[in-house]
Amino acid sequence: DNDLLDVIEIGSRIHPVGSVIDIKILGCLGLIDNGILDWKIVAIDINDEFASKINDINEIEDYKPGLLDATIDLFRFYKVPNGEQPIKIANLDTFFNRRGALEIIEISHKFWISLI
């Protein structure tokens, strides 16, 4: 889809695709899809009931058990039914923390600025 960053919002409310909301960055997951790096930024709606309690990726499991493992499985295998190979997950199949995600966002923004 030719985009470097996608946001996964993990709050309790379902927002329509393309919604613009205020979020808190929690971490990110790097995918290598057909040789192309694709970042999934994990965030939470600042108005979510857990937003004040979750501040980094390692705190998600306390409030949403199994969510991170399920997210890795989803992205690893979602193309397999179409006959494609599983997608590789960067960083030894783990998420980068909030600080790492903010660095990825900053670097990506600089690339975007240079393109425009």
PDB file of C-alpha atoms in Angstrom:
ATOM      1  CA  ASP A   1       0.000   0.000   0.000  1.00  0.00           C
ATOM      2  CA  ASN A   2       3.098   2.205  -0.277  1.00  0.00           C
ATOM      3  CA  ASP A   3       2.902   3.665   3.202  1.00  0.00           C
ATOM      4  CA  LEU A   4       5.601   3.354   5.795  1.00  0.00           C
ATOM      5  CA  LEU A   5       3.433   3.761   8.897  1.00  0.00           C
ATOM      6  CA  ASP A   6       0.079   2.338   9.929  1.00  0.00           C
ATOM      7  CA  VAL A   7      -1.545   2.979  13.300  1.00  0.00           C
ATOM      8  CA  ILE A   8      -3.195   0.227  15.328  1.00  0.00           C
ATOM      9  CA  GLU A   9      -5.439   1.858  17.919  1.00  0.00           C
ATOM     10  CA  ILE A  10      -6.077  -0.624  20.745  1.00  0.00           C
ATOM     11  CA  GLY A  11      -8.779   1.195  22.701  1.00  0.00           C
ATOM     12  CA  SER A  12     -12.200  -0.182  23.517  1.00  0.00           C
ATOM     13  CA  ARG A  13     -14.150   1.931  21.013  1.00  0.00           C
ATOM     14  CA  ILE A  14     -14.287   1.035  17.318  1.00  0.00           C
ATOM     15  CA  HIS A  15     -13.493   4.073  15.157  1.00  0.00           C
ATOM     16  CA  PRO A  16     -14.373   4.171  11.456  1.00  0.00           C
ATOM     17  CA  VAL A  17     -11.389   3.690   9.129  1.00  0.00           C
ATOM     18  CA  GLY A  18      -9.736   7.034   8.484  1.00  0.00           C
ATOM     19  CA  SER A  19     -10.943   8.619  11.714  1.00  0.00           C
ATOM     20  CA  VAL A  20      -8.817  11.395  13.149  1.00  0.00           C
ATOM     21  CA  ILE A  21      -8.503  11.071  16.916  1.00  0.00           C
ATOM     22  CA  ASP A  22      -6.015  12.067  19.603  1.00  0.00           C
ATOM     23  CA  ILE A  23      -3.831   9.114  20.541  1.00  0.00           C
ATOM     24  CA  LYS A  24      -0.984   8.151  22.834  1.00  0.00           C
ATOM     25  CA  ILE A  25       1.863   6.239  21.183  1.00  0.00           C
ATOM     26  CA  LEU A  26       2.720   3.012  23.032  1.00  0.00           C
ATOM     27  CA  GLY A  27       5.131   1.157  20.753  1.00  0.00           C
ATOM     28  CA  CYS A  28       5.463  -0.343  17.298  1.00  0.00           C
ATOM     29  CA  LEU A  29       5.956  -3.551  15.362  1.00  0.00           C
ATOM     30  CA  GLY A  30       8.152  -3.845  12.289  1.00  0.00           C
ATOM     31  CA  LEU A  31       7.019  -6.140   9.480  1.00  0.00           C
ATOM     32  CA  ILE A  32       9.050  -7.186   6.465  1.00  0.00           C
ATOM     33  CA  ASP A  33       6.436  -7.744   3.793  1.00  0.00           C
ATOM     34  CA  ASN A  34       7.837  -8.866   0.427  1.00  0.00           C
ATOM     35  CA  GLY A  35      11.163  -7.271   1.341  1.00  0.00           C
ATOM     36  CA  ILE A  36       9.590  -3.937   2.282  1.00  0.00           C
ATOM     37  CA  LEU A  37       9.642  -2.593   5.830  1.00  0.00           C
ATOM     38  CA  ASP A  38       6.155  -1.755   7.116  1.00  0.00           C
ATOM     39  CA  TRP A  39       5.753  -0.228  10.590  1.00  0.00           C
ATOM     40  CA  LYS A  40       2.651  -0.776  12.697  1.00  0.00           C
ATOM     41  CA  ILE A  41       2.450   1.943  15.353  1.00  0.00           C
ATOM     42  CA  VAL A  42       0.533   0.807  18.443  1.00  0.00           C
ATOM     43  CA  ALA A  43      -1.472   3.570  20.105  1.00  0.00           C
ATOM     44  CA  ILE A  44      -4.488   4.153  22.328  1.00  0.00           C
ATOM     45  CA  ASP A  45      -7.239   6.765  22.091  1.00  0.00           C
ATOM     46  CA  ILE A  46      -6.476   9.326  24.818  1.00  0.00           C
ATOM     47  CA  ASN A  47     -10.150   9.184  25.806  1.00  0.00           C
ATOM     48  CA  ASP A  48     -10.102   5.412  26.332  1.00  0.00           C
ATOM     49  CA  GLU A  49     -10.699   4.111  29.849  1.00  0.00           C
ATOM     50  CA  PHE A  50      -7.199   2.542  29.897  1.00  0.00           C
ATOM     51  CA  ALA A  51      -5.295   5.483  28.363  1.00  0.00           C
ATOM     52  CA  SER A  52      -4.244   6.888  31.731  1.00  0.00           C
ATOM     53  CA  LYS A  53      -3.001   3.457  32.852  1.00  0.00           C
ATOM     54  CA  ILE A  54      -1.084   2.300  29.750  1.00  0.00           C
ATOM     55  CA  ASN A  55       1.971   4.378  28.866  1.00  0.00           C
ATOM     56  CA  ASP A  56       4.254   1.906  27.100  1.00  0.00           C
ATOM     57  CA  ILE A  57       3.985  -1.330  25.131  1.00  0.00           C
ATOM     58  CA  ASN A  58       5.048  -3.467  28.105  1.00  0.00           C
ATOM     59  CA  GLU A  59       1.997  -2.325  30.118  1.00  0.00           C
ATOM     60  CA  ILE A  60      -0.607  -3.503  27.588  1.00  0.00           C
ATOM     61  CA  GLU A  61      -0.579  -7.118  28.766  1.00  0.00           C
ATOM     62  CA  ASP A  62      -1.715  -5.997  32.255  1.00  0.00           C
ATOM     63  CA  TYR A  63      -4.985  -4.597  30.857  1.00  0.00           C
ATOM     64  CA  LYS A  64      -5.443  -6.443  27.556  1.00  0.00           C
ATOM     65  CA  PRO A  65      -3.984  -9.948  28.045  1.00  0.00           C
ATOM     66  CA  GLY A  66      -3.026 -11.735  24.832  1.00  0.00           C
ATOM     67  CA  LEU A  67      -3.505  -8.686  22.595  1.00  0.00           C
ATOM     68  CA  LEU A  68       0.142  -8.340  21.579  1.00  0.00           C
ATOM     69  CA  ASP A  69       0.619 -12.045  20.806  1.00  0.00           C
ATOM     70  CA  ALA A  70      -2.605 -12.058  18.779  1.00  0.00           C
ATOM     71  CA  THR A  71      -1.445  -8.967  16.889  1.00  0.00           C
ATOM     72  CA  ILE A  72       1.831 -10.639  15.932  1.00  0.00           C
ATOM     73  CA  ASP A  73      -0.044 -13.749  14.783  1.00  0.00           C
ATOM     74  CA  LEU A  74      -2.502 -11.663  12.753  1.00  0.00           C
ATOM     75  CA  PHE A  75       0.208  -9.828  10.853  1.00  0.00           C
ATOM     76  CA  ARG A  76       2.420 -12.880  10.433  1.00  0.00           C
ATOM     77  CA  PHE A  77      -0.293 -15.090   8.912  1.00  0.00           C
ATOM     78  CA  TYR A  78      -3.005 -12.908   7.368  1.00  0.00           C
ATOM     79  CA  LYS A  79      -1.705 -13.403   3.800  1.00  0.00           C
ATOM     80  CA  VAL A  80      -1.187 -17.179   4.105  1.00  0.00           C
ATOM     81  CA  PRO A  81      -4.788 -18.065   3.021  1.00  0.00           C
ATOM     82  CA  ASN A  82      -4.034 -16.271  -0.270  1.00  0.00           C
ATOM     83  CA  GLY A  83      -1.087 -18.599  -0.900  1.00  0.00           C
ATOM     84  CA  GLU A  84       1.631 -16.226   0.326  1.00  0.00           C
ATOM     85  CA  GLN A  85       4.372 -17.002   2.826  1.00  0.00           C
ATOM     86  CA  PRO A  86       4.120 -15.780   6.427  1.00  0.00           C
ATOM     87  CA  ILE A  87       5.332 -12.225   6.917  1.00  0.00           C
ATOM     88  CA  LYS A  88       8.581 -11.771   8.815  1.00  0.00           C
ATOM     89  CA  ILE A  89       8.472  -9.802  12.044  1.00  0.00           C
ATOM     90  CA  ALA A  90      11.473  -7.566  12.816  1.00  0.00           C
ATOM     91  CA  ASN A  91      13.176  -7.263  16.195  1.00  0.00           C
ATOM     92  CA  LEU A  92      13.046 -10.993  16.991  1.00  0.00           C
ATOM     93  CA  ASP A  93       9.234 -11.076  16.917  1.00  0.00           C
ATOM     94  CA  THR A  94       8.857  -8.407  19.581  1.00  0.00           C
ATOM     95  CA  PHE A  95       7.486  -4.900  19.751  1.00  0.00           C
ATOM     96  CA  PHE A  96       9.603  -1.792  20.058  1.00  0.00           C
ATOM     97  CA  ASN A  97       8.715   0.337  23.089  1.00  0.00           C
ATOM     98  CA  ARG A  98       7.261   3.854  23.101  1.00  0.00           C
ATOM     99  CA  ARG A  99      10.648   5.522  22.745  1.00  0.00           C
ATOM    100  CA  GLY A 100      11.528   3.321  19.768  1.00  0.00           C
ATOM    101  CA  ALA A 101       8.178   4.058  18.144  1.00  0.00           C
ATOM    102  CA  LEU A 102       8.631   7.813  18.566  1.00  0.00           C
ATOM    103  CA  GLU A 103      12.066   7.542  16.916  1.00  0.00           C
ATOM    104  CA  ILE A 104      10.563   5.603  13.986  1.00  0.00           C
ATOM    105  CA  ILE A 105       7.848   8.245  13.598  1.00  0.00           C
ATOM    106  CA  GLU A 106      10.411  11.066  13.655  1.00  0.00           C
ATOM    107  CA  ILE A 107      12.636   9.365  11.065  1.00  0.00           C
ATOM    108  CA  SER A 108       9.618   8.598   8.846  1.00  0.00           C
ATOM    109  CA  HIS A 109       8.449  12.197   9.097  1.00  0.00           C
ATOM    110  CA  LYS A 110      11.860  13.408   7.943  1.00  0.00           C
ATOM    111  CA  PHE A 111      11.669  11.083   4.914  1.00  0.00           C
ATOM    112  CA  TRP A 112       8.175  12.392   4.152  1.00  0.00           C
ATOM    113  CA  ILE A 113       9.372  16.026   4.380  1.00  0.00           C
ATOM    114  CA  SER A 114      12.181  15.280   1.953  1.00  0.00           C
ATOM    115  CA  LEU A 115       9.684  13.756  -0.503  1.00  0.00           C
ATOM    116  CA  ILE A 116       7.379  16.741  -0.554  1.00  0.00           C
TER     117      ILE A 116
END
